């Protein structure tokens, strides 16, 4: 063993860099945050070779005083906080004072800056050395330029972990996207190897913001999203942004952006609340898409949890969870035909795709962005084939997404087994067609192959998937009835005893009342033992101890649980599926109209219980397009 000695500042910084600087994207994150903290309104980024060779950022922020330039590159040097109180209410993105020190210890860094009251710019450069070179004059407008060359040139071990130029650039671009989504009021330019990748002007109006989202993420997302903006006066919480329609779901959780006070975060509580909000409307294994912004008192959130600050800790977990869940759940439940929202793909888009010339490829991106257009397209292909169109080659053959289409088609077929069953709840009469205003889903005109209802409304043709729609209507009705009647519970002949942690047992004890409301009687038998004496009739056949364990797990972690509700809903959904009208059942016109009216009244009726769309609109224009009319 050798004697103890202090590390050189350079080595200490390189060690710190291990935490913060993983790849070019991490450098970009840090320097972009600095520009935003400096109040920049325009940021330009030039990147070469995925950022490994060069990252150059220019901003028009407040700049750095000449005398502070070297300090900016030292560790634990920051202009953003002075004391613990500042830290607890921190509003800036940075505050640790180690980003520039870390980056400069593993690259060749040049920092040039000029403040408003200086008449010239000043520059410092490092070559990964301990001593910072002299401050020298440099021509520069107000603002700062940070140039980072040859990342990891002096740390070969780290350099080895870098991936291809393309991969590194993808990561870097993702960081820029997040920043650009976090601050609509700032203009961003990103160039890679001299090519402009993103050029975004400040976005003020809703329309401009939506355009920015479309260009950064996907036009399909914004076409299939709803704007949310809800504030809770009492708690000072505000949630705004865009939530994707349930029918616009993804196979991966890759279109989920959540910002807390302008900072993108990944958080279990948030993710859980949102998953729950979509729980009842999403096809199994699919992920919702959203871009959401939460604003709250900085004192209520601890951002100093992780060096890269991707994680936060909420002081009031339960309040935050509840607020996010309630807000988004409400919006999703309210998607109904009367809003004129077209579920899944819009008729116009379908028409456009159909009228594409044979052989003309519809971009792959369109396919990956949404599952539903595929489903929709496949149906359209069938009908187009009959009318002499041959659009099939143009988009469906030999694409990787075809397998996905098949899977959906078979899933779809499974929903329509060739069997008859009684139709419940659709026994209304044909509404007045003459003087009354046409209802959103219009009036039925025919039934197609026992599967679809065709209806006419003001815009044109409405096509309804009869089984899917009826299933949702029945399901929502069953849920309402279940809530109205309350929970009936029954005692267990032999009480079930279960082993839990003492924290879970404490929780069960504290929440005995909540459990009682849900129809459970649970008692504590020991430090780590619970016994279930009574449970809701509807859950008699369920694996109760597993359910209770899941519920307690949620309660301990999130302060609340929807597991029982979810489980009950699953049962109701199964019953609804069996209880709703099957394919090949002939419906009378009044029966069809009754179903259309029910859909208009029913929450979440835009998609079936599996997250598939229940109806679609084809406008007269779309139909004209199919026949090349007016072209
Ligand atoms: P932190 O952001 O945590 O304070 P950094 O190492 O990232 O630490 O930056 C150190 C300091 O340098 C900042 O506190 C800020 O005063 C200054 N600084 C860095 N980048 C800029 C910039 N683009 N414009 C103005 N000041 C900057
Ligand atoms: Mg910083």
XYZ file of C-alpha atoms and ligand atoms in Angstrom:
659
model
C 0.000 0.000 0.000
C 1.269 3.435 -0.859
C 0.617 6.604 1.082
C -2.494 8.702 0.686
C -2.252 11.752 -1.599
C -4.624 14.189 -3.241
C -5.627 13.560 -6.856
C -4.590 16.185 -9.380
C -7.513 18.424 -10.407
C -7.281 17.014 -13.891
C -7.655 13.415 -12.712
C -10.444 14.417 -10.329
C -12.229 16.070 -13.252
C -11.687 13.064 -15.465
C -13.227 10.889 -12.791
C -16.186 13.246 -12.532
C -16.403 13.177 -16.333
C -16.982 9.438 -16.028
C -20.357 10.212 -14.526
C -21.468 13.108 -16.676
C -19.736 12.685 -20.020
C -20.553 9.349 -21.526
C -20.597 10.317 -25.195
C -20.928 13.367 -27.472
C -24.643 13.530 -26.677
C -23.860 14.162 -22.992
C -21.596 17.067 -23.901
C -24.363 18.543 -26.021
C -26.857 18.169 -23.195
C -24.599 20.063 -20.801
C -23.690 22.922 -23.118
C -27.273 23.330 -24.355
C -28.448 23.557 -20.761
C -25.841 26.227 -20.109
C -27.073 28.274 -23.070
C -30.680 28.011 -21.915
C -29.622 28.991 -18.394
C -27.822 32.001 -19.914
C -31.124 33.162 -21.419
C -30.237 32.426 -25.049
C -32.978 32.894 -27.620
C -31.032 31.381 -30.515
C -28.738 28.388 -30.397
C -26.689 27.003 -33.255
C -24.977 23.661 -33.096
C -22.412 22.370 -35.562
C -21.351 18.802 -35.224
C -18.780 16.745 -37.090
C -18.431 12.985 -37.142
C -21.250 12.329 -34.727
C -19.786 14.894 -32.331
C -16.583 12.951 -31.711
C -14.473 15.238 -33.864
C -16.247 18.505 -33.180
C -19.156 20.007 -31.310
C -19.509 23.766 -31.657
C -22.321 25.659 -29.998
C -23.028 29.380 -30.377
C -25.620 31.193 -28.354
C -26.808 34.753 -27.881
C -27.108 34.461 -24.128
C -25.777 36.826 -21.488
C -22.164 35.725 -21.910
C -19.378 35.338 -19.338
C -17.226 38.115 -17.887
C -13.587 38.058 -18.952
C -12.430 37.487 -15.377
C -14.805 34.537 -14.915
C -13.762 32.654 -18.027
C -11.152 30.418 -16.411
C -13.322 29.919 -13.388
C -16.121 28.627 -15.596
C -13.842 25.737 -16.483
C -12.966 24.833 -12.891
C -14.765 22.252 -10.896
C -17.404 23.358 -8.384
C -17.600 26.792 -9.959
C -21.077 28.034 -10.782
C -22.981 31.288 -11.059
C -26.306 29.581 -10.379
C -26.453 28.896 -6.653
C -24.764 30.256 -3.549
C -26.219 28.296 -0.674
C -28.450 25.424 0.312
C -31.620 27.532 0.145
C -30.823 28.337 -3.480
C -30.328 24.662 -4.193
C -33.686 23.759 -2.740
C -35.519 26.181 -4.972
C -33.243 25.941 -7.988
C -34.811 27.084 -11.259
C -31.820 26.727 -13.571
C -31.018 23.510 -15.395
C -27.448 23.417 -14.098
C -26.100 24.066 -10.606
C -23.379 21.517 -9.933
C -20.620 23.541 -11.553
C -18.858 20.542 -12.979
C -19.935 20.148 -16.600
C -17.390 22.416 -18.255
C -14.627 21.185 -15.954
C -15.449 17.585 -16.805
C -15.751 18.150 -20.535
C -12.565 20.181 -20.670
C -10.637 17.412 -18.913
C -11.432 14.902 -21.661
C -11.365 17.058 -24.811
C -9.838 20.131 -26.428
C -12.215 22.828 -25.290
C -12.389 26.469 -26.303
C -14.728 28.879 -24.595
C -15.282 32.284 -26.169
C -17.677 34.818 -24.744
C -18.717 38.404 -24.585
C -21.166 40.111 -22.241
C -23.364 43.060 -23.145
C -21.098 45.626 -21.515
C -17.804 44.403 -22.936
C -16.646 45.806 -26.233
C -14.710 42.703 -27.243
C -14.840 38.979 -26.742
C -12.417 36.844 -24.751
C -11.349 33.275 -25.085
C -9.825 30.461 -23.034
C -8.719 27.083 -24.269
C -7.698 23.834 -22.657
C -6.148 20.729 -24.053
C -7.189 18.473 -21.232
C -4.400 19.996 -19.137
C -4.527 21.126 -15.539
C -3.510 24.676 -16.226
C -5.854 26.798 -18.203
C -4.120 28.773 -20.895
C -4.122 32.569 -20.862
C -7.246 34.499 -21.565
C -6.819 36.013 -25.017
C -8.933 38.492 -27.000
C -11.220 37.119 -29.711
C -13.805 38.665 -31.997
C -17.262 37.625 -30.815
C -20.781 39.081 -30.691
C -22.683 39.047 -27.406
C -23.124 35.491 -26.205
C -20.919 32.458 -25.986
C -19.318 29.847 -28.194
C -18.202 26.538 -26.814
C -16.071 24.376 -29.050
C -15.312 20.809 -28.035
C -12.848 18.919 -30.250
C -11.551 15.368 -30.131
C -13.650 14.057 -27.289
C -11.803 11.455 -25.192
C -8.550 12.080 -27.091
C -6.654 11.620 -23.810
C -8.803 8.824 -22.357
C -8.492 5.962 -24.860
C -10.441 3.557 -22.652
C -13.529 5.749 -22.907
C -13.021 6.358 -26.564
C -13.343 2.629 -27.149
C -16.908 2.690 -25.883
C -18.039 5.075 -28.570
C -20.269 3.597 -31.245
C -20.418 4.418 -34.945
C -20.714 8.011 -36.098
C -24.321 7.355 -37.048
C -25.256 5.981 -33.631
C -23.505 8.759 -31.765
C -25.270 11.310 -33.898
C -28.658 9.668 -33.240
C -28.083 10.036 -29.504
C -26.967 13.604 -29.941
C -29.945 14.471 -32.109
C -32.292 13.001 -29.509
C -30.810 15.367 -26.926
C -31.350 18.330 -29.241
C -34.934 17.228 -29.880
C -35.669 17.106 -26.169
C -34.187 20.538 -25.615
C -36.101 21.938 -28.572
C -39.293 20.440 -27.152
C -38.531 21.868 -23.732
C -38.226 25.457 -24.952
C -40.522 26.490 -27.770
C -39.448 30.106 -27.358
C -35.858 29.386 -28.373
C -34.673 28.917 -31.961
C -32.440 25.919 -32.654
C -30.259 24.939 -35.576
C -28.466 21.626 -35.803
C -25.957 20.845 -38.545
C -24.137 17.560 -38.995
C -21.099 17.483 -41.280
C -22.235 20.845 -42.694
C -25.719 19.564 -43.471
C -28.707 21.205 -41.802
C -30.645 18.574 -39.854
C -33.017 20.787 -37.878
C -33.787 24.446 -38.254
C -36.410 25.580 -35.798
C -37.621 29.118 -35.396
C -39.045 30.193 -32.041
C -42.593 28.839 -31.771
C -45.149 30.978 -29.981
C -48.644 30.045 -31.114
C -50.219 26.621 -30.674
C -49.939 26.051 -34.399
C -46.233 26.916 -34.433
C -45.585 24.669 -31.480
C -47.451 21.848 -33.121
C -45.418 22.358 -36.266
C -42.227 22.081 -34.223
C -43.442 18.847 -32.646
C -44.437 17.485 -36.045
C -41.031 18.218 -37.502
C -39.135 16.849 -34.497
C -41.231 13.790 -33.704
C -43.785 12.922 -36.332
C -46.598 14.669 -38.159
C -48.788 11.638 -37.445
C -48.416 12.147 -33.714
C -49.693 15.682 -33.720
C -52.552 14.776 -36.075
C -53.543 12.106 -33.592
C -53.055 14.043 -30.395
C -55.140 16.261 -28.174
C -54.024 19.416 -26.448
C -54.276 19.379 -22.675
C -53.909 22.293 -20.305
C -55.102 21.908 -16.758
C -54.114 23.794 -13.638
C -54.943 22.876 -10.089
C -55.261 26.117 -8.191
C -54.869 24.656 -4.730
C -51.695 22.702 -5.313
C -50.220 25.070 -7.894
C -49.735 22.205 -10.346
C -50.143 22.697 -14.060
C -50.062 20.030 -16.737
C -50.144 20.938 -20.390
C -49.095 19.459 -23.673
C -50.293 16.832 -26.089
C -51.533 13.317 -25.430
C -51.773 10.825 -28.267
C -55.113 9.240 -29.042
C -55.269 5.677 -27.762
C -55.519 4.519 -31.353
C -52.146 6.139 -32.019
C -50.150 3.759 -29.921
C -46.600 2.533 -30.358
C -44.885 -0.811 -30.062
C -42.237 0.867 -27.921
C -42.307 3.546 -25.275
C -40.310 5.782 -27.606
C -42.655 8.719 -28.022
C -43.037 9.720 -24.410
C -41.699 13.082 -23.383
C -42.360 14.442 -19.947
C -40.889 17.707 -18.720
C -40.930 18.970 -15.174
C -40.236 22.689 -14.949
C -38.554 22.537 -18.356
C -36.370 19.563 -17.543
C -36.945 16.239 -19.267
C -37.268 13.438 -16.779
C -37.857 9.730 -16.511
C -39.817 8.959 -13.410
C -41.606 5.892 -12.142
C -44.431 7.822 -10.547
C -45.133 9.776 -13.727
C -44.868 6.719 -15.965
C -47.206 4.801 -13.720
C -49.822 7.548 -13.632
C -49.821 7.794 -17.420
C -49.908 4.061 -17.987
C -52.898 3.960 -15.715
C -54.628 6.763 -17.570
C -54.428 4.759 -20.781
C -54.982 1.427 -19.097
C -58.516 0.933 -20.253
C -58.122 2.005 -23.856
C -54.826 0.627 -25.044
C -54.286 -2.548 -26.968
C -52.306 -5.016 -24.911
C -48.565 -4.393 -24.938
C -48.854 -1.071 -26.777
C -47.448 2.200 -25.446
C -49.089 5.605 -25.435
C -47.437 8.644 -27.004
C -47.281 11.994 -25.251
C -45.429 15.268 -24.944
C -46.335 16.736 -21.572
C -45.150 19.597 -19.430
C -45.692 19.788 -15.721
C -45.053 22.964 -13.840
C -44.878 23.166 -10.099
C -43.176 25.047 -7.305
C -39.450 24.136 -7.586
C -39.474 23.555 -3.852
C -41.779 20.579 -4.385
C -39.310 18.720 -6.523
C -35.766 17.633 -5.768
C -33.638 17.726 -8.914
C -30.385 16.928 -7.150
C -30.868 13.185 -7.228
C -28.628 12.197 -10.087
C -25.541 13.808 -11.713
C -27.228 13.977 -15.130
C -30.495 15.078 -13.475
C -32.631 12.712 -15.537
C -34.379 11.683 -12.388
C -36.213 13.813 -9.888
C -37.903 13.207 -6.592
C -41.308 14.699 -5.888
C -41.991 15.765 -2.355
C -45.678 14.971 -2.756
C -45.639 11.789 -4.767
C -49.284 11.023 -4.285
C -50.516 14.478 -5.177
C -48.466 14.498 -8.367
C -49.526 10.987 -9.334
C -53.182 11.777 -8.782
C -53.043 15.015 -10.687
C -51.361 13.511 -13.746
C -53.632 10.493 -13.735
C -56.853 12.445 -13.299
C -56.026 15.058 -15.899
C -54.991 12.702 -18.663
C -57.578 10.043 -17.857
C -60.327 12.628 -18.167
C -59.089 13.835 -21.540
C -58.824 10.324 -22.902
C -62.278 9.379 -21.647
C -63.762 12.394 -23.371
C -62.751 11.452 -26.888
C -66.135 11.091 -28.494
C -67.508 11.415 -31.976
C -69.110 14.779 -31.245
C -65.720 16.442 -31.019
C -65.362 15.719 -34.679
C -62.119 13.947 -33.940
C -61.458 11.279 -36.419
C -60.075 8.206 -34.781
C -57.041 6.463 -36.223
C -56.117 7.704 -39.631
C -58.229 10.451 -41.068
C -60.275 9.688 -44.088
C -58.300 12.275 -45.984
C -55.028 10.540 -45.291
C -56.456 7.187 -46.282
C -57.702 8.704 -49.486
C -54.341 10.256 -50.187
C -52.604 6.957 -49.725
C -55.045 5.159 -51.948
C -54.637 7.640 -54.704
C -50.876 7.257 -54.648
C -49.709 5.886 -57.978
C -48.842 2.200 -58.024
C -45.217 1.720 -57.155
C -45.045 5.017 -55.343
C -43.865 4.245 -51.876
C -45.551 5.674 -48.879
C -42.726 6.476 -46.528
C -41.702 3.798 -44.122
C -41.918 6.350 -41.376
C -45.634 6.576 -41.798
C -45.923 2.908 -41.102
C -43.865 2.949 -38.018
C -45.527 5.921 -36.524
C -48.855 4.367 -36.003
C -50.274 0.956 -35.932
C -53.739 2.012 -36.848
C -53.247 3.327 -40.330
C -51.953 -0.130 -41.204
C -55.057 -1.746 -39.949
C -57.072 0.830 -41.750
C -55.054 0.527 -44.928
C -55.402 -3.204 -45.047
C -59.145 -2.827 -45.101
C -58.880 -0.165 -47.724
C -56.708 -2.381 -49.853
C -59.495 -4.900 -49.943
C -61.983 -2.387 -51.164
C -59.582 -0.734 -53.572
C -58.759 -4.063 -55.191
C -62.395 -4.542 -56.033
C -62.575 -1.187 -57.740
C -59.737 -1.975 -60.099
C -57.053 -0.132 -58.182
C -53.824 -1.883 -57.608
C -52.262 0.043 -54.831
C -51.111 -3.061 -53.060
C -47.547 -3.042 -54.338
C -47.044 0.531 -53.435
C -46.902 -0.081 -49.770
C -47.576 -3.499 -48.458
C -45.311 -6.001 -50.162
C -41.898 -6.901 -48.789
C -41.917 -4.387 -45.993
C -40.936 -5.406 -42.537
C -44.191 -4.118 -41.210
C -46.232 -6.630 -43.137
C -45.876 -9.198 -40.397
C -47.329 -6.643 -38.082
C -50.253 -6.173 -40.409
C -50.951 -9.885 -40.475
C -50.859 -10.025 -36.754
C -53.450 -7.288 -36.621
C -55.583 -8.903 -39.220
C -55.652 -12.160 -37.343
C -56.340 -10.275 -34.139
C -59.108 -8.566 -35.970
C -60.509 -11.836 -37.286
C -60.496 -13.273 -33.807
C -62.811 -10.507 -32.780
C -65.295 -11.593 -35.355
C -65.837 -15.304 -34.979
C -68.542 -16.494 -37.299
C -71.198 -16.927 -34.722
C -74.373 -15.220 -33.843
C -75.403 -13.912 -30.533
C -78.146 -11.715 -29.295
C -77.850 -7.998 -29.565
C -78.511 -6.209 -26.359
C -79.186 -2.617 -25.794
C -79.679 -1.529 -29.398
C -83.381 -1.143 -29.625
C -83.981 2.517 -30.327
C -85.924 3.995 -33.151
C -84.836 5.911 -36.191
C -84.417 9.524 -35.238
C -86.021 12.293 -37.202
C -83.990 12.859 -40.335
C -85.717 15.933 -41.703
C -85.543 18.916 -39.428
C -83.168 17.679 -36.754
C -79.484 18.453 -37.119
C -77.529 15.446 -38.291
C -75.830 13.717 -35.329
C -72.024 13.311 -35.519
C -72.104 9.698 -36.620
C -75.043 10.259 -38.932
C -77.749 7.774 -39.863
C -77.283 4.155 -40.873
C -77.862 3.317 -44.494
C -76.660 -0.259 -44.709
C -74.748 -3.079 -43.148
C -71.755 -4.528 -44.958
C -71.035 -8.257 -44.818
C -72.385 -8.426 -41.308
C -69.303 -6.582 -40.059
C -69.581 -2.869 -40.774
C -72.308 -0.326 -40.433
C -72.317 2.288 -43.178
C -73.822 5.587 -42.172
C -74.225 8.957 -43.781
C -73.449 12.185 -41.957
C -72.901 15.788 -43.024
C -69.287 15.157 -43.996
C -69.893 11.993 -45.980
C -69.559 8.317 -45.139
C -69.066 6.864 -41.672
C -67.916 3.269 -41.358
C -68.390 1.604 -37.994
C -66.951 -1.678 -36.819
C -70.122 -3.045 -35.314
C -68.671 -5.521 -32.852
C -65.867 -3.273 -31.655
C -68.245 -0.373 -31.114
C -70.878 -2.392 -29.363
C -68.308 -4.020 -27.145
C -67.159 -0.619 -25.890
C -70.709 0.564 -25.318
C -71.591 -2.545 -23.317
C -68.358 -2.367 -21.360
C -68.791 1.264 -20.363
C -72.373 0.516 -19.354
C -71.280 -2.406 -17.213
C -68.688 -0.262 -15.498
C -71.290 2.386 -14.706
C -73.683 -0.212 -13.344
C -70.901 -1.708 -11.276
C -70.029 1.661 -9.794
C -73.655 2.536 -9.120
C -74.532 -0.697 -7.385
C -71.428 -0.609 -5.288
C -69.313 -3.544 -4.405
C -70.917 -6.629 -3.019
C -68.581 -8.650 -0.928
C -68.647 -12.176 0.409
C -66.825 -13.783 3.333
C -64.271 -16.466 2.627
C -65.009 -19.880 4.065
C -61.351 -20.291 4.849
C -59.589 -16.944 5.305
C -56.471 -16.607 3.173
C -53.314 -15.770 5.064
C -50.397 -14.201 3.265
C -46.804 -13.239 3.983
C -45.897 -9.596 3.325
C -43.161 -7.168 4.292
C -43.744 -5.151 7.441
C -44.010 -1.981 5.331
C -46.794 -3.623 3.330
C -48.509 -4.816 6.482
C -48.342 -1.276 7.898
C -49.809 0.011 4.677
C -52.659 -2.513 4.726
C -53.445 -1.489 8.277
C -53.402 2.224 7.519
C -55.540 1.760 4.436
C -58.022 -0.690 5.945
C -60.799 1.743 5.099
C -59.794 1.944 1.446
C -59.787 -1.825 1.222
C -63.176 -2.003 2.925
C -64.614 0.351 0.296
C -63.300 -1.963 -2.369
C -65.024 -4.904 -0.690
C -62.088 -6.424 1.154
C -61.704 -7.202 4.797
C -58.035 -7.570 5.595
C -56.557 -7.930 9.050
C -53.017 -7.982 10.306
C -52.062 -11.192 12.054
C -48.439 -10.489 12.816
C -45.502 -8.297 11.925
C -45.393 -9.744 8.415
C -48.688 -11.568 8.021
C -52.039 -10.476 6.666
C -55.253 -12.412 6.481
C -58.027 -11.809 3.950
C -61.430 -12.547 5.447
C -63.796 -11.088 2.902
C -63.569 -10.087 -0.770
C -65.744 -8.688 -3.577
C -68.021 -11.242 -5.221
C -66.682 -10.286 -8.631
C -63.183 -11.315 -7.643
C -64.130 -14.645 -6.122
C -62.266 -16.570 -8.789
C -59.217 -14.318 -8.915
C -55.830 -14.984 -7.384
C -56.523 -12.634 -4.482
C -53.281 -12.828 -2.598
C -51.349 -11.924 -5.728
C -53.770 -9.088 -6.421
C -53.460 -7.760 -2.866
C -49.665 -7.977 -3.060
C -49.707 -5.970 -6.289
C -52.020 -3.424 -4.729
C -49.839 -3.047 -1.643
C -46.757 -2.758 -3.848
C -48.386 0.149 -5.678
C -49.602 1.793 -2.499
C -46.200 1.676 -0.888
C -44.533 3.050 -4.014
C -47.118 5.446 -5.466
C -49.451 6.073 -2.557
C -52.391 4.685 -4.504
C -53.391 1.693 -6.548
C -55.804 1.002 -9.330
C -55.045 -2.711 -9.458
C -58.411 -3.773 -8.073
C -60.206 -1.439 -10.445
C -58.083 -2.723 -13.317
C -58.783 -6.297 -12.434
C -62.495 -5.670 -12.152
C -62.399 -3.835 -15.465
C -60.656 -6.758 -17.101
C -63.431 -9.042 -15.936
C -66.090 -6.634 -17.118
C -64.317 -6.287 -20.462
C -64.334 -10.036 -20.951
C -68.011 -10.143 -20.151
C -68.668 -7.232 -22.472
C -66.837 -8.960 -25.283
C -69.011 -12.005 -24.917
C -72.112 -9.984 -24.435
C -71.798 -7.810 -27.502
C -73.043 -8.265 -30.999
C -71.053 -10.630 -33.185
C -70.278 -10.539 -36.871
C -72.858 -11.834 -39.299
C -75.715 -10.738 -37.145
C -78.166 -8.846 -39.300
C -79.135 -5.558 -37.685
C -82.153 -3.528 -38.614
C -81.705 0.141 -39.498
C -83.218 1.258 -36.145
C -80.868 -1.086 -34.295
C -77.908 0.356 -36.146
C -79.008 3.907 -35.435
C -79.429 3.046 -31.783
C -75.847 1.828 -31.695
C -74.627 5.029 -33.375
C -76.488 7.142 -30.798
C -75.084 4.989 -27.983
C -71.584 5.545 -29.306
C -72.079 9.286 -29.252
C -73.086 9.081 -25.606
C -70.393 6.705 -24.478
C -67.028 7.633 -23.060
C -63.999 6.265 -24.853
C -66.190 5.084 -27.711
C -63.576 6.011 -30.326
C -61.792 2.771 -29.659
C -62.837 -0.710 -28.628
C -61.707 -2.308 -25.380
C -58.546 -3.472 -27.112
C -57.586 -0.022 -28.334
C -58.651 -0.529 -31.927
C -60.681 2.213 -33.586
C -64.395 1.645 -33.736
C -65.249 3.976 -36.569
C -63.788 6.102 -39.307
C -64.967 8.952 -41.455
C -64.562 9.252 -45.205
C -65.489 12.698 -46.375
C -67.013 13.472 -49.751
C -63.607 14.868 -50.723
C -61.899 11.641 -49.795
C -64.393 9.724 -51.860
C -64.019 12.113 -54.787
C -60.269 11.553 -54.517
C -60.743 7.838 -54.934
C -62.382 8.435 -58.274
C -59.954 11.169 -59.315
C -62.892 13.526 -59.510
C -62.033 17.166 -59.906
C -58.403 16.436 -60.769
P -23.260 24.817 -13.999
O -24.052 24.900 -15.243
O -23.669 23.691 -13.141
O -23.179 26.109 -13.252
P -21.041 24.453 -15.803
O -19.704 23.820 -15.623
O -21.923 23.853 -16.822
O -21.732 24.468 -14.385
O -20.831 25.985 -16.133
C -20.108 26.792 -15.229
C -20.525 28.242 -15.337
O -20.138 28.773 -16.587
C -22.020 28.448 -15.278
O -22.468 28.550 -13.951
C -22.196 29.754 -16.050
O -22.018 30.858 -15.215
C -21.061 29.738 -17.035
N -21.510 29.345 -18.381
C -21.319 28.154 -18.969
N -21.836 28.144 -20.228
C -22.338 29.379 -20.433
C -23.006 30.016 -21.543
N -23.270 29.354 -22.694
N -23.374 31.307 -21.398
C -23.131 31.966 -20.254
N -22.526 31.417 -19.184
C -22.121 30.150 -19.252
Mg -24.049 23.485 -16.746
